[in-house]
GROMACS .gro file of C-alpha atoms in nm:
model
  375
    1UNK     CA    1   0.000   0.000   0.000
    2UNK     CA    2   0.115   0.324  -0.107
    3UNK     CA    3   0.201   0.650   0.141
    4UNK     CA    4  -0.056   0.829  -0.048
    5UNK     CA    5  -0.304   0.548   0.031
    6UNK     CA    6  -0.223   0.569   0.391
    7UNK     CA    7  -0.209   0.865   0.449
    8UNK     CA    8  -0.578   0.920   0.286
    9UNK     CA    9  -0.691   0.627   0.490
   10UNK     CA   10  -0.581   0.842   0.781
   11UNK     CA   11  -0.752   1.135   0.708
   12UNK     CA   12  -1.037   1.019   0.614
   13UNK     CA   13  -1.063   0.820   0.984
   14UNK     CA   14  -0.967   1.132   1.144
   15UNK     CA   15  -1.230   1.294   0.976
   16UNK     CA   16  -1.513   1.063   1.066
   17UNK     CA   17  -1.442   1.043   1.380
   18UNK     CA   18  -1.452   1.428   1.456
   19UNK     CA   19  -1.768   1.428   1.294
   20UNK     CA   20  -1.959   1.442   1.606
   21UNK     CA   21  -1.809   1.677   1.765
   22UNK     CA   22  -1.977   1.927   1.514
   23UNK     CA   23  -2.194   1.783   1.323
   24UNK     CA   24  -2.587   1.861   1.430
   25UNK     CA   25  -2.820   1.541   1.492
   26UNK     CA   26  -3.012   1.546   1.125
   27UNK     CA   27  -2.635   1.473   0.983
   28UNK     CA   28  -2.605   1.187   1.226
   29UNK     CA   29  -2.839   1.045   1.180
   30UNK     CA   30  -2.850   1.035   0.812
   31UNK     CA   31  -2.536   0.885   0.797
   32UNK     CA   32  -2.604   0.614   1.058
   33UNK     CA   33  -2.852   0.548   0.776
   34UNK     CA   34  -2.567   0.531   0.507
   35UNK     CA   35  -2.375   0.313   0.709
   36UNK     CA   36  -2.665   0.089   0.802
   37UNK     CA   37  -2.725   0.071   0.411
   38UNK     CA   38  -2.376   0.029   0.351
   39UNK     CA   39  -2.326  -0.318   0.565
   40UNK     CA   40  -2.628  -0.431   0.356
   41UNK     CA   41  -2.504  -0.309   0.016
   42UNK     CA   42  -2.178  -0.501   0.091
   43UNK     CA   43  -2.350  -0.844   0.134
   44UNK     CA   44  -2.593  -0.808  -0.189
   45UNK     CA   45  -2.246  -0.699  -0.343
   46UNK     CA   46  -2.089  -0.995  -0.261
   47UNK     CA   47  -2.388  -1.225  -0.361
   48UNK     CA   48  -2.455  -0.973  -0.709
   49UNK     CA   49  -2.173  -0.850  -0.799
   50UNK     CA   50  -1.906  -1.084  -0.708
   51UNK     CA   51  -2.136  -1.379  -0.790
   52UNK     CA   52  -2.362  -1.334  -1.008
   53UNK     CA   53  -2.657  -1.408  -0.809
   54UNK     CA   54  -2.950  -1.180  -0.796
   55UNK     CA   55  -3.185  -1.144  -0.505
   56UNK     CA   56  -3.470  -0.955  -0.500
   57UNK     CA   57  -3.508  -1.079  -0.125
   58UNK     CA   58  -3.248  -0.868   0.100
   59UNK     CA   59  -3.493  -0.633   0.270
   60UNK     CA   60  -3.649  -0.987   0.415
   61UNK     CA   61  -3.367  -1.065   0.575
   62UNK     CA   62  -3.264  -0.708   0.742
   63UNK     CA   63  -3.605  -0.741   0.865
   64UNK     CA   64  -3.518  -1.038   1.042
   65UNK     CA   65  -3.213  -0.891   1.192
   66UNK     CA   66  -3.370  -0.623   1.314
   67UNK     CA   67  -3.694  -0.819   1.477
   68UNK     CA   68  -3.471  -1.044   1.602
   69UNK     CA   69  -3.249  -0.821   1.814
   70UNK     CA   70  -3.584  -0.676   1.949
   71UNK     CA   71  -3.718  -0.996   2.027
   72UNK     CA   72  -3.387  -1.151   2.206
   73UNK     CA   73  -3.298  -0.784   2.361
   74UNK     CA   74  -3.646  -0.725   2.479
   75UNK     CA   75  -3.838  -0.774   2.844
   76UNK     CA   76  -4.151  -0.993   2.798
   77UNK     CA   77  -4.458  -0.739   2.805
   78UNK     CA   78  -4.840  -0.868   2.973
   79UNK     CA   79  -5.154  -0.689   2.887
   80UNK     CA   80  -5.418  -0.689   2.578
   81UNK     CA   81  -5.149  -0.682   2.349
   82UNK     CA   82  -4.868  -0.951   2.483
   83UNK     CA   83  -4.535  -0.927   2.326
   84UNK     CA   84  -4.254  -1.159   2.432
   85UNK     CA   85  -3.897  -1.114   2.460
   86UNK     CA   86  -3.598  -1.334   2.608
   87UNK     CA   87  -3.420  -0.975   2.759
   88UNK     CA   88  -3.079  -1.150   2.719
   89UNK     CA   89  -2.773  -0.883   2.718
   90UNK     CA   90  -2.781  -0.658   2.403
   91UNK     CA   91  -2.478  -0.759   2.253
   92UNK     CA   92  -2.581  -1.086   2.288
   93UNK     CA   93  -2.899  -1.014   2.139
   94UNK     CA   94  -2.717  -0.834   1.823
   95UNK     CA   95  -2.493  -1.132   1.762
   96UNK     CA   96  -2.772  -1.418   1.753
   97UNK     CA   97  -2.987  -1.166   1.540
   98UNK     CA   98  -2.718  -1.199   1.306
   99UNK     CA   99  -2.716  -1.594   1.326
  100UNK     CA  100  -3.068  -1.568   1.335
  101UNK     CA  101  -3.049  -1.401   0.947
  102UNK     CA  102  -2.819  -1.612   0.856
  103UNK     CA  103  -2.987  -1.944   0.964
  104UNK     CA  104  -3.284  -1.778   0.772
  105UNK     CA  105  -3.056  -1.731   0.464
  106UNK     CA  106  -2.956  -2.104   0.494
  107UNK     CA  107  -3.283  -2.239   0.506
  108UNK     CA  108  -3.333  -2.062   0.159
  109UNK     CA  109  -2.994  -2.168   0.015
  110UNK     CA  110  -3.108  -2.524  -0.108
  111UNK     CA  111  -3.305  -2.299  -0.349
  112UNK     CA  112  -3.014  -2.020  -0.366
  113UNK     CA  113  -2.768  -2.288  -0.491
  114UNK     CA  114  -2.978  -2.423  -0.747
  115UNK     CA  115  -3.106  -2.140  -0.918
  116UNK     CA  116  -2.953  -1.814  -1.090
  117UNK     CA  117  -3.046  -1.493  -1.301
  118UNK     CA  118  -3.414  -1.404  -1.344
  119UNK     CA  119  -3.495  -1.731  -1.163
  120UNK     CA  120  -3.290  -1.683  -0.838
  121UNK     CA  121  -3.487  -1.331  -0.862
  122UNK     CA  122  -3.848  -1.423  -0.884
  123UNK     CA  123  -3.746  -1.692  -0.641
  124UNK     CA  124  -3.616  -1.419  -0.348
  125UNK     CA  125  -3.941  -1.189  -0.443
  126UNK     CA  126  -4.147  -1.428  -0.248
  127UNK     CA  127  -3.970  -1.372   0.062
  128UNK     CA  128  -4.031  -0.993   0.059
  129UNK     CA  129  -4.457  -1.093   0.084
  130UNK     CA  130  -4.405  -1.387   0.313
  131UNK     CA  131  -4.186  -1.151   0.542
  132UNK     CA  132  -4.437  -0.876   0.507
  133UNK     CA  133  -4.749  -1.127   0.604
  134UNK     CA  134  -4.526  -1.259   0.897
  135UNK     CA  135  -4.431  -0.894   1.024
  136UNK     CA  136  -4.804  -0.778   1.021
  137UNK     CA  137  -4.973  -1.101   1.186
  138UNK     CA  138  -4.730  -1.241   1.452
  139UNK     CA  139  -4.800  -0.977   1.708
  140UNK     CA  140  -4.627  -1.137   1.986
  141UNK     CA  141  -4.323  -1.081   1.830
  142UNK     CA  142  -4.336  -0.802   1.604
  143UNK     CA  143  -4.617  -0.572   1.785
  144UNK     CA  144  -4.790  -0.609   1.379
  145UNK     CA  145  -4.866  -0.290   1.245
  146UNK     CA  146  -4.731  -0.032   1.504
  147UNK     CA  147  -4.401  -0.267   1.554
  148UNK     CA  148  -4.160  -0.288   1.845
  149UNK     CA  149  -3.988  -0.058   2.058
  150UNK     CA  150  -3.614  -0.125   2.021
  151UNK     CA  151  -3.408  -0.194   2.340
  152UNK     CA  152  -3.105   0.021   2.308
  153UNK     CA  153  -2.760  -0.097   2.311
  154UNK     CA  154  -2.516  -0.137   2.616
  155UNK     CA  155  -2.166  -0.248   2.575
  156UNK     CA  156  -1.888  -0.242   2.837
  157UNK     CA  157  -2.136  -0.022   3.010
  158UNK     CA  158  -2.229   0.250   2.792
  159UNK     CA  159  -2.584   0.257   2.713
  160UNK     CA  160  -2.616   0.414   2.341
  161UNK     CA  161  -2.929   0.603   2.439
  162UNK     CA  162  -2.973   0.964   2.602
  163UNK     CA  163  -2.938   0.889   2.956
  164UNK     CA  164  -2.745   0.843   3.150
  165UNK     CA  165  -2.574   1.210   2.984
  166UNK     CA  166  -2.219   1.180   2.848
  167UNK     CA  167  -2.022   1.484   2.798
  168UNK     CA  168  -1.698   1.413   2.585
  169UNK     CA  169  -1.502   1.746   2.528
  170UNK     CA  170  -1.734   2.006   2.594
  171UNK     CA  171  -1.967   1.838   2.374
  172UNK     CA  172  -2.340   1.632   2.516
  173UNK     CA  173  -2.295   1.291   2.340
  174UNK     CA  174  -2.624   1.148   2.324
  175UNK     CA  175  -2.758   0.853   2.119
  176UNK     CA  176  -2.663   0.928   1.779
  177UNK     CA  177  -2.336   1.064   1.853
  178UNK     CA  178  -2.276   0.746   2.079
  179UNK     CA  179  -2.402   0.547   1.779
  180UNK     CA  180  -2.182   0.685   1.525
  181UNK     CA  181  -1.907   0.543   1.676
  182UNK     CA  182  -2.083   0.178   1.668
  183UNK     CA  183  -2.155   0.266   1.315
  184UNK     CA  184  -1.819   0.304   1.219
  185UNK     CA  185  -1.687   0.029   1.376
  186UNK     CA  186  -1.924  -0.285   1.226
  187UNK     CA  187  -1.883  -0.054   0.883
  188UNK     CA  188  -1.500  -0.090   0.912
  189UNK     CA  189  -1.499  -0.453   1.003
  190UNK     CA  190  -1.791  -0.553   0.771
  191UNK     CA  191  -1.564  -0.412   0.478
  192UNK     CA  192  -1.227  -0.509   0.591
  193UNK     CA  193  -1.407  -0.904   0.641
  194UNK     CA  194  -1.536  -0.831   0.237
  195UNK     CA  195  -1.257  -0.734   0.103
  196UNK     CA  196  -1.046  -1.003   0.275
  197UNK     CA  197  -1.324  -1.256   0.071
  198UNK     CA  198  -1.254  -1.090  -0.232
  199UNK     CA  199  -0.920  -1.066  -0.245
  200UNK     CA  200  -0.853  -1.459  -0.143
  201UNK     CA  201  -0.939  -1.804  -0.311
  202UNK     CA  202  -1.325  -1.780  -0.251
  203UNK     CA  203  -1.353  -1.400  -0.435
  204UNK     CA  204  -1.156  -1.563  -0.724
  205UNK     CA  205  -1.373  -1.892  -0.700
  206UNK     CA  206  -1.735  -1.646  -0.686
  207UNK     CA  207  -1.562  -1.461  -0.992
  208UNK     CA  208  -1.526  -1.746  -1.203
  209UNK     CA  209  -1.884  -1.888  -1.097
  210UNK     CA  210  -2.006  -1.529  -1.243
  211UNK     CA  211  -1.794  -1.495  -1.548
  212UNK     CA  212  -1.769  -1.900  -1.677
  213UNK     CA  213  -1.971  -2.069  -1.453
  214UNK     CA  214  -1.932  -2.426  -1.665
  215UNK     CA  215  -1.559  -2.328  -1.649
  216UNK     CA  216  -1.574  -2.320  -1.232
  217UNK     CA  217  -1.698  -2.641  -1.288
  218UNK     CA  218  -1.441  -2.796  -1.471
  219UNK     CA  219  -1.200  -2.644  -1.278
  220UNK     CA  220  -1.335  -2.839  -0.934
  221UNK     CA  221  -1.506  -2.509  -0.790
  222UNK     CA  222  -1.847  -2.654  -0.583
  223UNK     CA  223  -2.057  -2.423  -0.751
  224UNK     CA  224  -2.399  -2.471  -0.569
  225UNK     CA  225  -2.198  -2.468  -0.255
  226UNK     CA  226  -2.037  -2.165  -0.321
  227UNK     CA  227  -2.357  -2.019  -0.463
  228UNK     CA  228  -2.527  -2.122  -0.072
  229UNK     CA  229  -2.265  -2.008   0.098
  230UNK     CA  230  -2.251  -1.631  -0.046
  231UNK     CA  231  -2.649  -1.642   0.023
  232UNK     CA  232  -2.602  -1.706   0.366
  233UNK     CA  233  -2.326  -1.452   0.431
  234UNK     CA  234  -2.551  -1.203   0.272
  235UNK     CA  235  -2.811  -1.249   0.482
  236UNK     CA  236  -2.577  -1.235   0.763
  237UNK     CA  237  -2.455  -0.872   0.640
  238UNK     CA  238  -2.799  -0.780   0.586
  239UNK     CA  239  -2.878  -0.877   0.924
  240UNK     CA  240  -2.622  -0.635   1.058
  241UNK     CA  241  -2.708  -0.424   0.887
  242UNK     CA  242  -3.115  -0.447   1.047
  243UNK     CA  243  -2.994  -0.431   1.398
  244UNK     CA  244  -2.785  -0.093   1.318
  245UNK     CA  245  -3.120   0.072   1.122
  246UNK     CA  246  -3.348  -0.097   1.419
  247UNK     CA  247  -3.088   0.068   1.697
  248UNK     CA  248  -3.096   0.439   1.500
  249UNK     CA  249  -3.465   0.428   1.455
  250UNK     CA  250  -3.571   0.308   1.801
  251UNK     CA  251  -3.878   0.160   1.691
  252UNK     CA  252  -3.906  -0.103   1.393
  253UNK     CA  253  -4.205  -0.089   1.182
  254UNK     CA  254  -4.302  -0.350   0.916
  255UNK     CA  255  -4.367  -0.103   0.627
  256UNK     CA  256  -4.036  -0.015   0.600
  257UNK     CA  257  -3.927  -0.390   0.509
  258UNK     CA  258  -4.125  -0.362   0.179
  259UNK     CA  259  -4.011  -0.427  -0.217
  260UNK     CA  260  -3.918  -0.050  -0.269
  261UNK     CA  261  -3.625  -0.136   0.009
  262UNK     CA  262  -3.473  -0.438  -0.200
  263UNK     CA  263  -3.482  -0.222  -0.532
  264UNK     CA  264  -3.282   0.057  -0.355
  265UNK     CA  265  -3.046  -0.165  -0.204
  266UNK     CA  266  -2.942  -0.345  -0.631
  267UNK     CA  267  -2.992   0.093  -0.712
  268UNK     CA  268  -2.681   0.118  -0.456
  269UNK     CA  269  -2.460  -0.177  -0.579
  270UNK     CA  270  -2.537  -0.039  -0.952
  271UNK     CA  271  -2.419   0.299  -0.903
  272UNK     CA  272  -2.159   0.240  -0.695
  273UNK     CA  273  -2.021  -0.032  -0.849
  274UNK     CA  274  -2.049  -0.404  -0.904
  275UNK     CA  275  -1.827  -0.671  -0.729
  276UNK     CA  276  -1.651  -0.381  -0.528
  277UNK     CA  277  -1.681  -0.335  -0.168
  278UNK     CA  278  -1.548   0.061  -0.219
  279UNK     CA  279  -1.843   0.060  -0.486
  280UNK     CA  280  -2.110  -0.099  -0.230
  281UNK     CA  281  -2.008   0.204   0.037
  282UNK     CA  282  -2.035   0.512  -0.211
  283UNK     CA  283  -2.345   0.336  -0.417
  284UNK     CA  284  -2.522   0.290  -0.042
  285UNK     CA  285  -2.408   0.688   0.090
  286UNK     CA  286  -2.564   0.828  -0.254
  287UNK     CA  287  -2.900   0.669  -0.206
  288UNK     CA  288  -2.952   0.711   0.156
  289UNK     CA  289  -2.864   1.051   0.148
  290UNK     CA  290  -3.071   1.171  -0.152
  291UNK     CA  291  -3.374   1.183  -0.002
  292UNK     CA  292  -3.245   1.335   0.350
  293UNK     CA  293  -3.082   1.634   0.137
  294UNK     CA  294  -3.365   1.640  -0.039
  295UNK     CA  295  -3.606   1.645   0.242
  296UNK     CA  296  -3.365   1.889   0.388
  297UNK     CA  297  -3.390   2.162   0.111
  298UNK     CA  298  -3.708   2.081  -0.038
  299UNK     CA  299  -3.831   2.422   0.059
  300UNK     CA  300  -3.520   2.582  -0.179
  301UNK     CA  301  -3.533   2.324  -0.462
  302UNK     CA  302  -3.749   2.342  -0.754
  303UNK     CA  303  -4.064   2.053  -0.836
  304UNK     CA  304  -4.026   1.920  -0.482
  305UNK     CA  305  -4.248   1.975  -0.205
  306UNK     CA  306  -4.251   1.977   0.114
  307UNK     CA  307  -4.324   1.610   0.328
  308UNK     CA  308  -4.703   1.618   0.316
  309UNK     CA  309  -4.806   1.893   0.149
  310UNK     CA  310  -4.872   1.726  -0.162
  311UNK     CA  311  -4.694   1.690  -0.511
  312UNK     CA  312  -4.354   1.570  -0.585
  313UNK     CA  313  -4.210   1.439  -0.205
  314UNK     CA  314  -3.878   1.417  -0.137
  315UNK     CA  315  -3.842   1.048  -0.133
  316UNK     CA  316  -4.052   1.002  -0.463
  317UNK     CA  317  -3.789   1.294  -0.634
  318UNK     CA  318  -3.532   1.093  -0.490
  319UNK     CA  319  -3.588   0.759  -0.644
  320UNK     CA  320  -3.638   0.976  -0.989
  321UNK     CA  321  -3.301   1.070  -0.967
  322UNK     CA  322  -3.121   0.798  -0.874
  323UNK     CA  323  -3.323   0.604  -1.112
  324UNK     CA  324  -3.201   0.766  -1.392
  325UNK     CA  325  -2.867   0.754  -1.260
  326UNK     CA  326  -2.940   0.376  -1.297
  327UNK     CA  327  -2.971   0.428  -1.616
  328UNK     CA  328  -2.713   0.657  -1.720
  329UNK     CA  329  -2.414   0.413  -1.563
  330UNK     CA  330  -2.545   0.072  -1.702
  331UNK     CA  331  -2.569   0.289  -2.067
  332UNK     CA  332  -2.219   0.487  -2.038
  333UNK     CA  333  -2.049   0.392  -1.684
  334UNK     CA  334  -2.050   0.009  -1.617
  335UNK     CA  335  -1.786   0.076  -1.364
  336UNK     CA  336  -2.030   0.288  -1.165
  337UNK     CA  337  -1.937   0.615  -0.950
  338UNK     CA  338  -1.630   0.384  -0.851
  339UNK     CA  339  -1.454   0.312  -1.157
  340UNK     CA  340  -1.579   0.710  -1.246
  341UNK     CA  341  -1.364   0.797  -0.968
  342UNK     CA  342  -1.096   0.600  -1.060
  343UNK     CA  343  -1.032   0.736  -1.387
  344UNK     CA  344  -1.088   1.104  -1.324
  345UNK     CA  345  -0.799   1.007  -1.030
  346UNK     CA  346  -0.583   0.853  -1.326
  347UNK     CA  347  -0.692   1.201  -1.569
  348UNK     CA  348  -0.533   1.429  -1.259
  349UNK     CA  349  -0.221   1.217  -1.192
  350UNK     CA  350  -0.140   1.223  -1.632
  351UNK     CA  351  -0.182   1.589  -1.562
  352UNK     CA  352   0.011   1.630  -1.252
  353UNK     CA  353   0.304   1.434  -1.358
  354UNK     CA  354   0.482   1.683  -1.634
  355UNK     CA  355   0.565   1.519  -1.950
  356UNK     CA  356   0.885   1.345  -2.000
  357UNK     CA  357   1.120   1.535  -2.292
  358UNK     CA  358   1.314   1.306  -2.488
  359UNK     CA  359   1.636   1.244  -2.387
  360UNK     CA  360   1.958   1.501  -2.574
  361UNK     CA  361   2.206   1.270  -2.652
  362UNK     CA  362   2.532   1.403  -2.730
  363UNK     CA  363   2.648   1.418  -3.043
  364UNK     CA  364   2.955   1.199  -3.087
  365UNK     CA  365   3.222   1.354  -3.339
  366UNK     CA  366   3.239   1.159  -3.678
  367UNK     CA  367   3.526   0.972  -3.720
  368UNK     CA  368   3.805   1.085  -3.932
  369UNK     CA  369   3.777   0.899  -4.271
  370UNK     CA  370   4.050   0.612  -4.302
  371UNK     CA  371   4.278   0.681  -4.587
  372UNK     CA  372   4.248   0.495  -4.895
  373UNK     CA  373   4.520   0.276  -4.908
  374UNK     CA  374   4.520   0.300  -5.337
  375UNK     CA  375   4.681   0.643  -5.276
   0.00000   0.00000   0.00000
């Protein structure tokens, strides 16, 4: 790794980790959002991009993360509406909510491992309405249509919530700015673990099943086992990913689990870039904050209206946009806002670096004619 690398590696930390310090709480929490969508864009990366594989199916499974840390996290509540819970410690809670997506993601990987393209697509599509149907009518576990308060987290003893107050440099650290941190963490590891996959024997091995999959074959690559295996660690990414969007929300609700999720999560890996885990991050920050800049400045931007008050909202405007930014990179930019990036970075650095001139070599003095020996 280059200097340059590492030194923008180090700036960039430095810089995300002094953004709460002066950032206000809309910015928080928008990108908790990002990074939330970011875990999840890196596991449908993995499974779409680097595979082949296309699911239709991911918001099913961040659902399940996120009802699942509520339901292992949460006390067991009496009355006209019972709800259950096991109240086990929160971190325990996160990690079997993870499991929990995961086992759900192996139970579907028979099918996963079997199928491919369109197929594998239609295939996932019923999990979104069997997920939906399950959220709404098991009330004991999912509190149906007004959903679940969500337990906050507490690790080594700090609650990410409110109270108790924290004051770190001057500055009131309450549950978003205790969350960021969180955030940044499971987004660091989650994309460190990816690109570790990648970059080793099973990326190469997913590769080859996407490119020449009779090819993988032939070369002794289990295909159906790989193709399993990279649908369960999806759903294990997208189930980190629920817990983080359950734990910034503070309340999950079963509408937000729905088709339009799924689509924006393939929007994210398309425009940021297939097979890349650098693609997954930017494609996942340019979706999820569209519609919260959008929302922001609706009053100053033109053919969007305010939430509520009736034509274009910001959310609609926002999957406009980035839907004919869809369009636009699979037409002219295959390599997404990544591989964009990459070559106005190789443009700057032709420009930066002056042209060579040709070397001046001296010019060696002829040598004196030989005389003829006839005179």
């Amino acid at each position: 790794m280059s200097k340059k690398v590492v030194l923008s590696c180090l700036v960039l930390a430095a810089a995300a980790i002094a953004v709460p310090f002066y950032l206000e709480g809309f910015w928080l929490q928008a990108g908790l959002f990002a990074m939330s969508a970011a875990i999840g864009a890196i596991g449908i990366n993995l499974l779409t991009g680097a595979t082949g594989q296309l699911s239709m199916g991911h918001a099913f499974f961040l659902a399940v993360g996120a009802y699942a840390y509520v339901y292992f996290s949460s006390e067991p509540e009496g009355g006209a509406h019972a709800l259950g819970g096991l109240a086990l410690p929160t971190p325990l809670a996160a990690l079997l909510a993870v499991v929990t997506a995961g086992v759900a993601g192996g139970v579907f990987s028979p099918i996963a491992g079997r199928l491919k393209g369109a197929y594998l697509g239609i295939a996932t599509l019923a999990l979104i309405f069997v997920g939906q149907h399950v959220l709404f009518n098991a009330e004991p576990v999912t509190g149906g249509y007004n959903g679940r308060a969500v337990p906050p987290m507490e690790l080594f003893g700090l609650v990410f919530a409110d109270t108790p107050e924290l004051v770190v440099a001057q500055v009131p650290f309450g549950a978003l700015e205790r969350l960021w941190f969180l955030g940044l963490v499971l987004l660091t590891g989650a994309a460190l673990f990816a690109r570790g996959v990648l970059r080793g024997r099973p990326g190469r091995a997913m590769n080859t099943i996407r490119d020449h999959e009779i090819a993988a074959g032939v070369m002794g690559v289990p295909v159906a086992r790989y193709r399993a295996g990279v649908f369960v660690l999806s759903s294990m990414y997208a189930g980190l990913a629920g817990v983080l969007i359950a734990l910034v929300f503070q309340r999950t609700v079963p509408d937000y689990f729905g088709l339009l999720l799924s689509l924006d999560y393939l929007a994210m890996i398309i425009i940021g870039g297939l097979g890349s885990v650098a693609g997954a991050v930017i494609g996942a920050f340019f979706i999820s904050m569209l519609p919260q800049l959008l929302s922001r400045y609706s009053d100053a931007l033109p053919l969007v209206a305010e939430p509520g008050s009736g034509g274009v909202s910001p959310a609609e405007a926002a999957r406009i946009l980035y839907g004919a930014a869809v369009v636009v990179i699979v037409l002219f930019l295959p390599g997404g806002l990544l591989g964009l990036a990459r070559r106005a970075g190789l443009a700057l650095g032709r420009r930066a670096t002056p042209a060579a001139s040709p070397r001046q070599t001296p010019l060696s003095p002829s040598p004196a004619p030989s005389p003829d020996p006839r005179n």
